[in-house]
PDB file of C-alpha atoms and ligand atoms in Angstrom:
ATOM      1  CA  MET A   1      83.680  94.125  95.271  1.00  0.00           C
ATOM      2  CA  ASN A   2      84.927  97.380  94.024  1.00  0.00           C
ATOM      3  CA  LYS A   3      82.302 100.064  93.188  1.00  0.00           C
ATOM      4  CA  ILE A   4      83.734 100.399  89.844  1.00  0.00           C
ATOM      5  CA  TYR A   5      84.503  97.756  87.569  1.00  0.00           C
ATOM      6  CA  ASN A   6      88.231  97.610  87.017  1.00  0.00           C
ATOM      7  CA  THR A   7      89.048  99.866  89.983  1.00  0.00           C
ATOM      8  CA  PRO A   8      92.711  99.284  91.231  1.00  0.00           C
ATOM      9  CA  LEU A   9      92.438  97.378  94.627  1.00  0.00           C
ATOM     10  CA  HIS A  10      95.722  99.063  95.562  1.00  0.00           C
ATOM     11  CA  VAL A  11      96.926 102.592  94.413  1.00  0.00           C
ATOM     12  CA  ALA A  12     100.394 103.968  95.356  1.00  0.00           C
ATOM     13  CA  ILE A  13     101.299 107.651  94.657  1.00  0.00           C
ATOM     14  CA  ILE A  14     104.869 109.153  94.453  1.00  0.00           C
ATOM     15  CA  MET A  15     103.986 112.651  95.524  1.00  0.00           C
ATOM     16  CA  ASP A  16     106.508 114.656  93.851  1.00  0.00           C
ATOM     17  CA  GLY A  17     106.997 118.217  92.710  1.00  0.00           C
ATOM     18  CA  ASN A  18     106.495 120.009  95.929  1.00  0.00           C
ATOM     19  CA  GLY A  19     109.865 121.986  95.903  1.00  0.00           C
ATOM     20  CA  ARG A  20     109.416 122.867  92.156  1.00  0.00           C
ATOM     21  CA  TRP A  21     105.800 123.950  92.712  1.00  0.00           C
ATOM     22  CA  ALA A  22     107.073 126.494  95.480  1.00  0.00           C
ATOM     23  CA  LYS A  23     110.058 127.648  93.455  1.00  0.00           C
ATOM     24  CA  ASN A  24     107.720 128.271  90.336  1.00  0.00           C
ATOM     25  CA  LYS A  25     105.744 130.676  92.744  1.00  0.00           C
ATOM     26  CA  GLY A  26     108.883 132.385  94.139  1.00  0.00           C
ATOM     27  CA  LYS A  27     108.660 130.889  97.573  1.00  0.00           C
ATOM     28  CA  PRO A  28     111.026 128.549  99.497  1.00  0.00           C
ATOM     29  CA  ARG A  29     110.938 124.716  98.745  1.00  0.00           C
ATOM     30  CA  CYS A  30     109.437 124.188 102.231  1.00  0.00           C
ATOM     31  CA  VAL A  31     106.155 126.092 101.294  1.00  0.00           C
ATOM     32  CA  GLY A  32     105.689 123.228  98.834  1.00  0.00           C
ATOM     33  CA  HIS A  33     106.001 120.575 101.435  1.00  0.00           C
ATOM     34  CA  VAL A  34     103.302 122.432 103.742  1.00  0.00           C
ATOM     35  CA  GLU A  35     100.998 122.859 100.699  1.00  0.00           C
ATOM     36  CA  GLY A  36     101.449 119.330  99.666  1.00  0.00           C
ATOM     37  CA  ALA A  37     100.558 117.860 103.065  1.00  0.00           C
ATOM     38  CA  LYS A  38      97.427 119.854 102.879  1.00  0.00           C
ATOM     39  CA  ASN A  39      96.414 117.945  99.738  1.00  0.00           C
ATOM     40  CA  VAL A  40      96.633 114.494 101.368  1.00  0.00           C
ATOM     41  CA  ASN A  41      93.156 114.275 102.956  1.00  0.00           C
ATOM     42  CA  LYS A  42      91.378 115.362  99.733  1.00  0.00           C
ATOM     43  CA  ILE A  43      93.097 112.650  97.715  1.00  0.00           C
ATOM     44  CA  VAL A  44      92.488 109.906 100.558  1.00  0.00           C
ATOM     45  CA  SER A  45      88.689 110.726 100.616  1.00  0.00           C
ATOM     46  CA  PHE A  46      88.605 110.587  96.808  1.00  0.00           C
ATOM     47  CA  ALA A  47      90.411 107.150  96.872  1.00  0.00           C
ATOM     48  CA  PHE A  48      87.925 105.880  99.478  1.00  0.00           C
ATOM     49  CA  ASP A  49      84.932 106.927  97.597  1.00  0.00           C
ATOM     50  CA  SER A  50      86.251 105.557  94.146  1.00  0.00           C
ATOM     51  CA  GLY A  51      86.222 101.996  95.803  1.00  0.00           C
ATOM     52  CA  VAL A  52      90.179 101.848  95.968  1.00  0.00           C
ATOM     53  CA  LYS A  53      90.735  99.710  99.014  1.00  0.00           C
ATOM     54  CA  ASN A  54      94.575 100.492  99.697  1.00  0.00           C
ATOM     55  CA  LEU A  55      96.429 103.630  99.050  1.00  0.00           C
ATOM     56  CA  THR A  56     100.024 103.973  99.914  1.00  0.00           C
ATOM     57  CA  LEU A  57     101.874 107.466  99.544  1.00  0.00           C
ATOM     58  CA  TYR A  58     105.564 108.042  99.364  1.00  0.00           C
ATOM     59  CA  ALA A  59     106.381 110.934 101.783  1.00  0.00           C
ATOM     60  CA  PHE A  60     110.133 110.472 102.312  1.00  0.00           C
ATOM     61  CA  SER A  61     112.602 108.168 100.691  1.00  0.00           C
ATOM     62  CA  THR A  62     116.065 106.734 102.369  1.00  0.00           C
ATOM     63  CA  GLU A  63     117.788 109.083  99.807  1.00  0.00           C
ATOM     64  CA  ASN A  64     115.941 112.422 101.066  1.00  0.00           C
ATOM     65  CA  TRP A  65     118.277 112.386 103.948  1.00  0.00           C
ATOM     66  CA  GLN A  66     120.602 114.132 101.413  1.00  0.00           C
ATOM     67  CA  ARG A  67     118.357 117.217 101.449  1.00  0.00           C
ATOM     68  CA  PRO A  68     119.269 120.299 103.733  1.00  0.00           C
ATOM     69  CA  GLN A  69     118.311 119.981 107.417  1.00  0.00           C
ATOM     70  CA  GLU A  70     115.683 122.664 107.292  1.00  0.00           C
ATOM     71  CA  GLU A  71     113.876 120.810 104.366  1.00  0.00           C
ATOM     72  CA  ILE A  72     113.922 117.586 106.297  1.00  0.00           C
ATOM     73  CA  SER A  73     112.473 119.061 109.510  1.00  0.00           C
ATOM     74  CA  THR A  74     109.817 120.835 107.615  1.00  0.00           C
ATOM     75  CA  ILE A  75     108.749 117.488 106.104  1.00  0.00           C
ATOM     76  CA  PHE A  76     108.805 115.698 109.421  1.00  0.00           C
ATOM     77  CA  SER A  77     106.783 118.324 111.193  1.00  0.00           C
ATOM     78  CA  ALA A  78     104.279 118.397 108.371  1.00  0.00           C
ATOM     79  CA  LEU A  79     104.028 114.486 108.864  1.00  0.00           C
ATOM     80  CA  GLU A  80     103.870 114.686 112.492  1.00  0.00           C
ATOM     81  CA  ASN A  81     100.973 117.136 112.239  1.00  0.00           C
ATOM     82  CA  TYR A  82      99.219 115.000 109.930  1.00  0.00           C
ATOM     83  CA  PHE A  83      99.276 111.939 112.287  1.00  0.00           C
ATOM     84  CA  ASN A  84      98.336 114.155 115.203  1.00  0.00           C
ATOM     85  CA  ASN A  85      95.252 115.196 113.332  1.00  0.00           C
ATOM     86  CA  PHE A  86      94.472 112.037 111.869  1.00  0.00           C
ATOM     87  CA  ALA A  87      92.049 110.571 114.289  1.00  0.00           C
ATOM     88  CA  SER A  88      89.819 113.618 114.266  1.00  0.00           C
ATOM     89  CA  SER A  89      89.959 113.952 110.409  1.00  0.00           C
ATOM     90  CA  THR A  90      90.108 111.247 107.762  1.00  0.00           C
ATOM     91  CA  ALA A  91      90.049 108.297 109.976  1.00  0.00           C
ATOM     92  CA  ASN A  92      86.393 108.122 111.011  1.00  0.00           C
ATOM     93  CA  GLY A  93      86.411 104.646 112.201  1.00  0.00           C
ATOM     94  CA  LYS A  94      87.177 103.444 108.611  1.00  0.00           C
ATOM     95  CA  ILE A  95      90.825 103.861 107.648  1.00  0.00           C
ATOM     96  CA  ARG A  96      93.721 101.890 109.056  1.00  0.00           C
ATOM     97  CA  LEU A  97      97.159 103.663 109.003  1.00  0.00           C
ATOM     98  CA  ARG A  98     100.276 102.006 108.629  1.00  0.00           C
ATOM     99  CA  VAL A  99     103.842 103.578 108.039  1.00  0.00           C
ATOM    100  CA  LEU A 100     106.163 101.662 106.107  1.00  0.00           C
ATOM    101  CA  GLY A 101     109.945 102.347 106.315  1.00  0.00           C
ATOM    102  CA  GLU A 102     112.727 102.096 108.635  1.00  0.00           C
ATOM    103  CA  ARG A 103     111.865 103.784 111.944  1.00  0.00           C
ATOM    104  CA  ASN A 104     115.208 103.849 113.722  1.00  0.00           C
ATOM    105  CA  ASN A 105     116.452 107.358 112.526  1.00  0.00           C
ATOM    106  CA  LEU A 106     112.894 109.160 112.939  1.00  0.00           C
ATOM    107  CA  PRO A 107     112.540 111.977 115.331  1.00  0.00           C
ATOM    108  CA  LYS A 108     111.001 110.815 118.807  1.00  0.00           C
ATOM    109  CA  THR A 109     108.038 112.891 118.558  1.00  0.00           C
ATOM    110  CA  LEU A 110     107.264 111.738 115.031  1.00  0.00           C
ATOM    111  CA  LEU A 111     107.592 108.143 116.184  1.00  0.00           C
ATOM    112  CA  THR A 112     105.258 108.672 118.919  1.00  0.00           C
ATOM    113  CA  ALA A 113     102.642 110.266 116.548  1.00  0.00           C
ATOM    114  CA  ILE A 114     102.934 107.358 114.336  1.00  0.00           C
ATOM    115  CA  GLU A 115     102.752 104.787 116.867  1.00  0.00           C
ATOM    116  CA  ASN A 116      99.416 106.408 118.300  1.00  0.00           C
ATOM    117  CA  CYS A 117      97.950 106.612 115.169  1.00  0.00           C
ATOM    118  CA  GLU A 118      98.578 103.047 114.040  1.00  0.00           C
ATOM    119  CA  ASN A 119      97.169 102.005 117.318  1.00  0.00           C
ATOM    120  CA  GLN A 120      94.049 104.110 117.151  1.00  0.00           C
ATOM    121  CA  THR A 121      93.265 102.710 113.721  1.00  0.00           C
ATOM    122  CA  LYS A 122      94.394  99.208 113.926  1.00  0.00           C
ATOM    123  CA  ASP A 123      91.029  97.687 113.989  1.00  0.00           C
ATOM    124  CA  PHE A 124      89.434  99.615 111.015  1.00  0.00           C
ATOM    125  CA  THR A 125      89.220  97.395 108.089  1.00  0.00           C
ATOM    126  CA  GLN A 126      87.419  99.445 105.129  1.00  0.00           C
ATOM    127  CA  PHE A 127      90.544 100.903 103.788  1.00  0.00           C
ATOM    128  CA  ASN A 128      94.248 100.854 104.311  1.00  0.00           C
ATOM    129  CA  LEU A 129      96.348 104.115 104.057  1.00  0.00           C
ATOM    130  CA  ASN A 130      99.960 103.660 104.097  1.00  0.00           C
ATOM    131  CA  ILE A 131     102.651 106.376 104.455  1.00  0.00           C
ATOM    132  CA  ALA A 132     106.103 105.458 103.415  1.00  0.00           C
ATOM    133  CA  ILE A 133     108.404 107.218 105.391  1.00  0.00           C
ATOM    134  CA  ASN A 134     112.389 106.763 105.572  1.00  0.00           C
ATOM    135  CA  TYR A 135     111.452 104.011 102.730  1.00  0.00           C
ATOM    136  CA  GLY A 136     113.731 102.567 100.257  1.00  0.00           C
ATOM    137  CA  GLY A 137     112.859  99.520  98.142  1.00  0.00           C
ATOM    138  CA  ARG A 138     116.247  98.196  98.078  1.00  0.00           C
ATOM    139  CA  GLN A 139     116.682  98.578 102.013  1.00  0.00           C
ATOM    140  CA  GLU A 140     113.315  96.909 102.370  1.00  0.00           C
ATOM    141  CA  ILE A 141     114.449  94.027 100.363  1.00  0.00           C
ATOM    142  CA  VAL A 142     118.034  93.625 102.038  1.00  0.00           C
ATOM    143  CA  SER A 143     116.342  93.813 105.571  1.00  0.00           C
ATOM    144  CA  ALA A 144     113.686  91.249 104.556  1.00  0.00           C
ATOM    145  CA  VAL A 145     116.253  88.885 103.380  1.00  0.00           C
ATOM    146  CA  LYS A 146     118.584  89.251 106.212  1.00  0.00           C
ATOM    147  CA  SER A 147     115.510  88.592 108.575  1.00  0.00           C
ATOM    148  CA  LEU A 148     114.709  85.365 106.679  1.00  0.00           C
ATOM    149  CA  ILE A 149     118.297  84.131 106.884  1.00  0.00           C
ATOM    150  CA  SER A 150     118.537  84.794 110.630  1.00  0.00           C
ATOM    151  CA  VAL A 151     115.657  82.447 111.354  1.00  0.00           C
ATOM    152  CA  GLY A 152     116.748  79.884 108.724  1.00  0.00           C
ATOM    153  CA  GLU A 153     113.715  80.439 106.469  1.00  0.00           C
ATOM    154  CA  GLU A 154     113.795  79.441 102.956  1.00  0.00           C
ATOM    155  CA  ILE A 155     114.287  82.359 100.456  1.00  0.00           C
ATOM    156  CA  THR A 156     111.289  82.250  98.123  1.00  0.00           C
ATOM    157  CA  GLU A 157     109.253  84.886  96.071  1.00  0.00           C
ATOM    158  CA  GLU A 158     106.626  84.395  98.835  1.00  0.00           C
ATOM    159  CA  SER A 159     108.935  84.417 101.899  1.00  0.00           C
ATOM    160  CA  ILE A 160     110.678  87.702 100.808  1.00  0.00           C
ATOM    161  CA  ALA A 161     107.117  89.258  99.870  1.00  0.00           C
ATOM    162  CA  ASN A 162     105.886  88.235 103.360  1.00  0.00           C
ATOM    163  CA  ALA A 163     108.977  89.738 104.927  1.00  0.00           C
ATOM    164  CA  LEU A 164     108.566  93.203 103.516  1.00  0.00           C
ATOM    165  CA  TYR A 165     106.866  96.234 105.112  1.00  0.00           C
ATOM    166  CA  THR A 166     103.991  95.505 102.784  1.00  0.00           C
ATOM    167  CA  ALA A 167     103.535  91.942 103.984  1.00  0.00           C
ATOM    168  CA  GLU A 168      99.788  92.361 104.841  1.00  0.00           C
ATOM    169  CA  LEU A 169      98.968  94.419 101.623  1.00  0.00           C
ATOM    170  CA  PRO A 170      98.241  93.335  98.066  1.00  0.00           C
ATOM    171  CA  ASN A 171     100.870  94.355  95.354  1.00  0.00           C
ATOM    172  CA  PRO A 172     100.163  97.908  93.976  1.00  0.00           C
ATOM    173  CA  ASP A 173      98.128  97.661  90.795  1.00  0.00           C
ATOM    174  CA  LEU A 174      98.568 101.458  89.811  1.00  0.00           C
ATOM    175  CA  ILE A 175     101.445 103.619  90.784  1.00  0.00           C
ATOM    176  CA  ILE A 176     100.952 107.256  89.930  1.00  0.00           C
ATOM    177  CA  ARG A 177     103.806 109.707  90.028  1.00  0.00           C
ATOM    178  CA  THR A 178     102.977 113.405  90.001  1.00  0.00           C
ATOM    179  CA  GLY A 179     105.717 116.324  89.110  1.00  0.00           C
ATOM    180  CA  GLY A 180     106.800 115.256  85.797  1.00  0.00           C
ATOM    181  CA  GLU A 181     109.516 112.724  86.412  1.00  0.00           C
ATOM    182  CA  LYS A 182     109.273 109.297  84.970  1.00  0.00           C
ATOM    183  CA  ARG A 183     110.721 106.898  87.383  1.00  0.00           C
ATOM    184  CA  LEU A 184     110.228 105.065  90.667  1.00  0.00           C
ATOM    185  CA  SER A 185     113.027 106.423  92.661  1.00  0.00           C
ATOM    186  CA  ASN A 186     113.412 103.370  95.029  1.00  0.00           C
ATOM    187  CA  PHE A 187     109.610 103.010  95.608  1.00  0.00           C
ATOM    188  CA  LEU A 188     107.957  99.476  96.136  1.00  0.00           C
ATOM    189  CA  ILE A 189     110.440  97.963  93.697  1.00  0.00           C
ATOM    190  CA  TYR A 190     109.875  94.447  94.705  1.00  0.00           C
ATOM    191  CA  GLN A 191     105.950  94.743  94.793  1.00  0.00           C
ATOM    192  CA  SER A 192     105.660  96.935  91.621  1.00  0.00           C
ATOM    193  CA  ALA A 193     106.858  94.104  89.279  1.00  0.00           C
ATOM    194  CA  TYR A 194     103.430  94.106  87.430  1.00  0.00           C
ATOM    195  CA  ALA A 195     102.075  97.436  88.504  1.00  0.00           C
ATOM    196  CA  GLU A 196     100.689  99.741  85.856  1.00  0.00           C
ATOM    197  CA  LEU A 197     102.458 103.139  85.921  1.00  0.00           C
ATOM    198  CA  TYR A 198     101.058 106.610  85.319  1.00  0.00           C
ATOM    199  CA  PHE A 199     103.041 109.818  85.196  1.00  0.00           C
ATOM    200  CA  THR A 200     101.484 113.352  85.306  1.00  0.00           C
ATOM    201  CA  ASP A 201     103.209 116.655  85.049  1.00  0.00           C
ATOM    202  CA  VAL A 202     100.798 118.171  87.576  1.00  0.00           C
ATOM    203  CA  SER A 203     102.805 118.695  90.861  1.00  0.00           C
ATOM    204  CA  TRP A 204     101.670 117.137  94.218  1.00  0.00           C
ATOM    205  CA  PRO A 205     100.182 120.396  95.566  1.00  0.00           C
ATOM    206  CA  ASP A 206      98.154 120.957  92.499  1.00  0.00           C
ATOM    207  CA  PHE A 207      96.905 117.291  92.171  1.00  0.00           C
ATOM    208  CA  THR A 208      93.076 117.144  92.178  1.00  0.00           C
ATOM    209  CA  GLU A 209      90.334 114.578  92.549  1.00  0.00           C
ATOM    210  CA  GLU A 210      89.885 115.065  88.744  1.00  0.00           C
ATOM    211  CA  ASP A 211      93.537 114.443  88.042  1.00  0.00           C
ATOM    212  CA  PHE A 212      93.177 111.272  90.064  1.00  0.00           C
ATOM    213  CA  SER A 213      90.283 110.267  88.284  1.00  0.00           C
ATOM    214  CA  LEU A 214      92.003 110.655  85.030  1.00  0.00           C
ATOM    215  CA  ALA A 215      94.532 108.173  86.161  1.00  0.00           C
ATOM    216  CA  LEU A 216      91.956 105.688  87.190  1.00  0.00           C
ATOM    217  CA  LYS A 217      90.394 106.006  83.730  1.00  0.00           C
ATOM    218  CA  ASP A 218      93.585 105.361  82.163  1.00  0.00           C
ATOM    219  CA  TYR A 219      94.065 102.261  84.303  1.00  0.00           C
ATOM    220  CA  LYS A 220      90.726 100.766  83.166  1.00  0.00           C
ATOM    221  CA  ASN A 221      92.016 100.636  79.749  1.00  0.00           C
ATOM    222  CA  ARG A 222      95.091  98.987  80.479  1.00  0.00           C
ATOM    223  CA  ASN A 223      95.554  95.353  79.198  1.00  0.00           C
ATOM    224  CA  ARG A 224      97.397  93.442  81.940  1.00  0.00           C
ATOM    225  CA  ARG A 225      98.909  90.350  80.555  1.00  0.00           C
ATOM    226  CA  TYR A 226     101.310  89.307  83.335  1.00  0.00           C
ATOM    227  CA  GLY A 227     103.612  87.718  80.688  1.00  0.00           C
ATOM    228  CA  GLY A 228     100.723  85.752  79.196  1.00  0.00           C
ATOM    229  CA  VAL A 229      99.065  86.493  75.505  1.00  0.00           C
TER     230      VAL A 229
HETATM  231  C1  IPE B   1     108.316 115.351  96.995  1.00  0.00           C
HETATM  232  O1  IPE B   1     108.490 116.671  96.360  1.00  0.00           O
HETATM  233  C2  IPE B   1     108.699 115.421  98.340  1.00  0.00           C
HETATM  234  C3  IPE B   1     109.686 114.652  98.828  1.00  0.00           C
HETATM  235  C4  IPE B   1     110.570 114.067  98.069  1.00  0.00           C
HETATM  236  C5  IPE B   1     109.787 114.626 100.158  1.00  0.00           C
HETATM  237  P1  IPE B   1     110.072 117.217  96.315  1.00  0.00           P
HETATM  238  O2  IPE B   1     110.589 117.915  97.370  1.00  0.00           O
HETATM  239  O3  IPE B   1     111.026 116.094  95.455  1.00  0.00           O
HETATM  240  O4  IPE B   1     109.789 118.306  94.975  1.00  0.00           O
HETATM  241  P2  IPE B   1     110.699 118.690  93.535  1.00  0.00           P
HETATM  242  O5  IPE B   1     110.811 117.129  93.026  1.00  0.00           O
HETATM  243  O6  IPE B   1     112.062 118.904  94.096  1.00  0.00           O
HETATM  244  O7  IPE B   1     109.918 119.761  92.970  1.00  0.00           O
HETATM  245  C1  IPE B   2     110.790 110.521  95.465  1.00  0.00           C
HETATM  246  O1  IPE B   2     110.884 111.854  94.923  1.00  0.00           O
HETATM  247  C2  IPE B   2     110.619 110.406  96.953  1.00  0.00           C
HETATM  248  C3  IPE B   2     109.159 111.037  97.312  1.00  0.00           C
HETATM  249  C4  IPE B   2     108.184 111.489  96.563  1.00  0.00           C
HETATM  250  C5  IPE B   2     109.148 110.901  98.558  1.00  0.00           C
HETATM  251  P1  IPE B   2     112.374 112.555  94.812  1.00  0.00           P
HETATM  252  O2  IPE B   2     112.145 113.881  94.456  1.00  0.00           O
HETATM  253  O3  IPE B   2     113.271 112.236  95.897  1.00  0.00           O
HETATM  254  O4  IPE B   2     113.037 111.616  93.741  1.00  0.00           O
HETATM  255  P2  IPE B   2     114.192 111.959  92.720  1.00  0.00           P
HETATM  256  O5  IPE B   2     115.233 112.388  93.379  1.00  0.00           O
HETATM  257  O6  IPE B   2     113.517 113.012  91.671  1.00  0.00           O
HETATM  258  O7  IPE B   2     114.500 110.645  91.969  1.00  0.00           O
HETATM  259 MG1   MG B   3     111.325 115.368  93.649  1.00  0.00          MG
END
């Protein structure tokens, strides 16, 4: 049972606006990524306390490889650092961490940090924290369909859903995008068919519990019809 009536079971956040946040302060874009990473645990704790059970954060898309190498390295080190400190900070025997995305091209040290974190938290059941890294919704669907074909399984809405990175998770009820843009940028495109969307101009490094709370309040007033009347 969720603590608050009409609390979304699964919230997904497109953590956007790090680069512009830094630029507006006359700093290099990388500073925005470092600041953005510092904001994650506060938001995870708030989601946990609000009765949300699943939180998925978009950290690096399959398209983000087009960025300068220095920026990519900064993002990956911030993530590695996050995973290496995870057990001692947020986890607390409650939060299971999963990484969604294609792992093949990730740096070895980041992969090790991810695997350690996933193993250490695999028995925790109160809350799922999912971080999307080298994630692309189209790539995810193509891989899922290919894997089903390779084992001769029938292609259905359900079999595809069960072959996605999110197989064990409910569909997102609410997708929040910070940073002012109003698009999904290839995030959870199969799973978000009936998600409620919420856009805010606040940049990710500035996104607070109050901002999150506004999104949850807005969600409560949505009338989800799923095609019915
Ligand atoms: C989001 O912030 C983080 C990633 C995409 C990795 P951006 O880096 O996209 O920041 P803006 O949108 O350029 O401000
Ligand atoms: C989406 O943001 C990806 C992440 C937040 C990780 P982008 O900044 O890459 O998206 P576009 O380029 O504005 O669509
Ligand atoms: Mg962006």
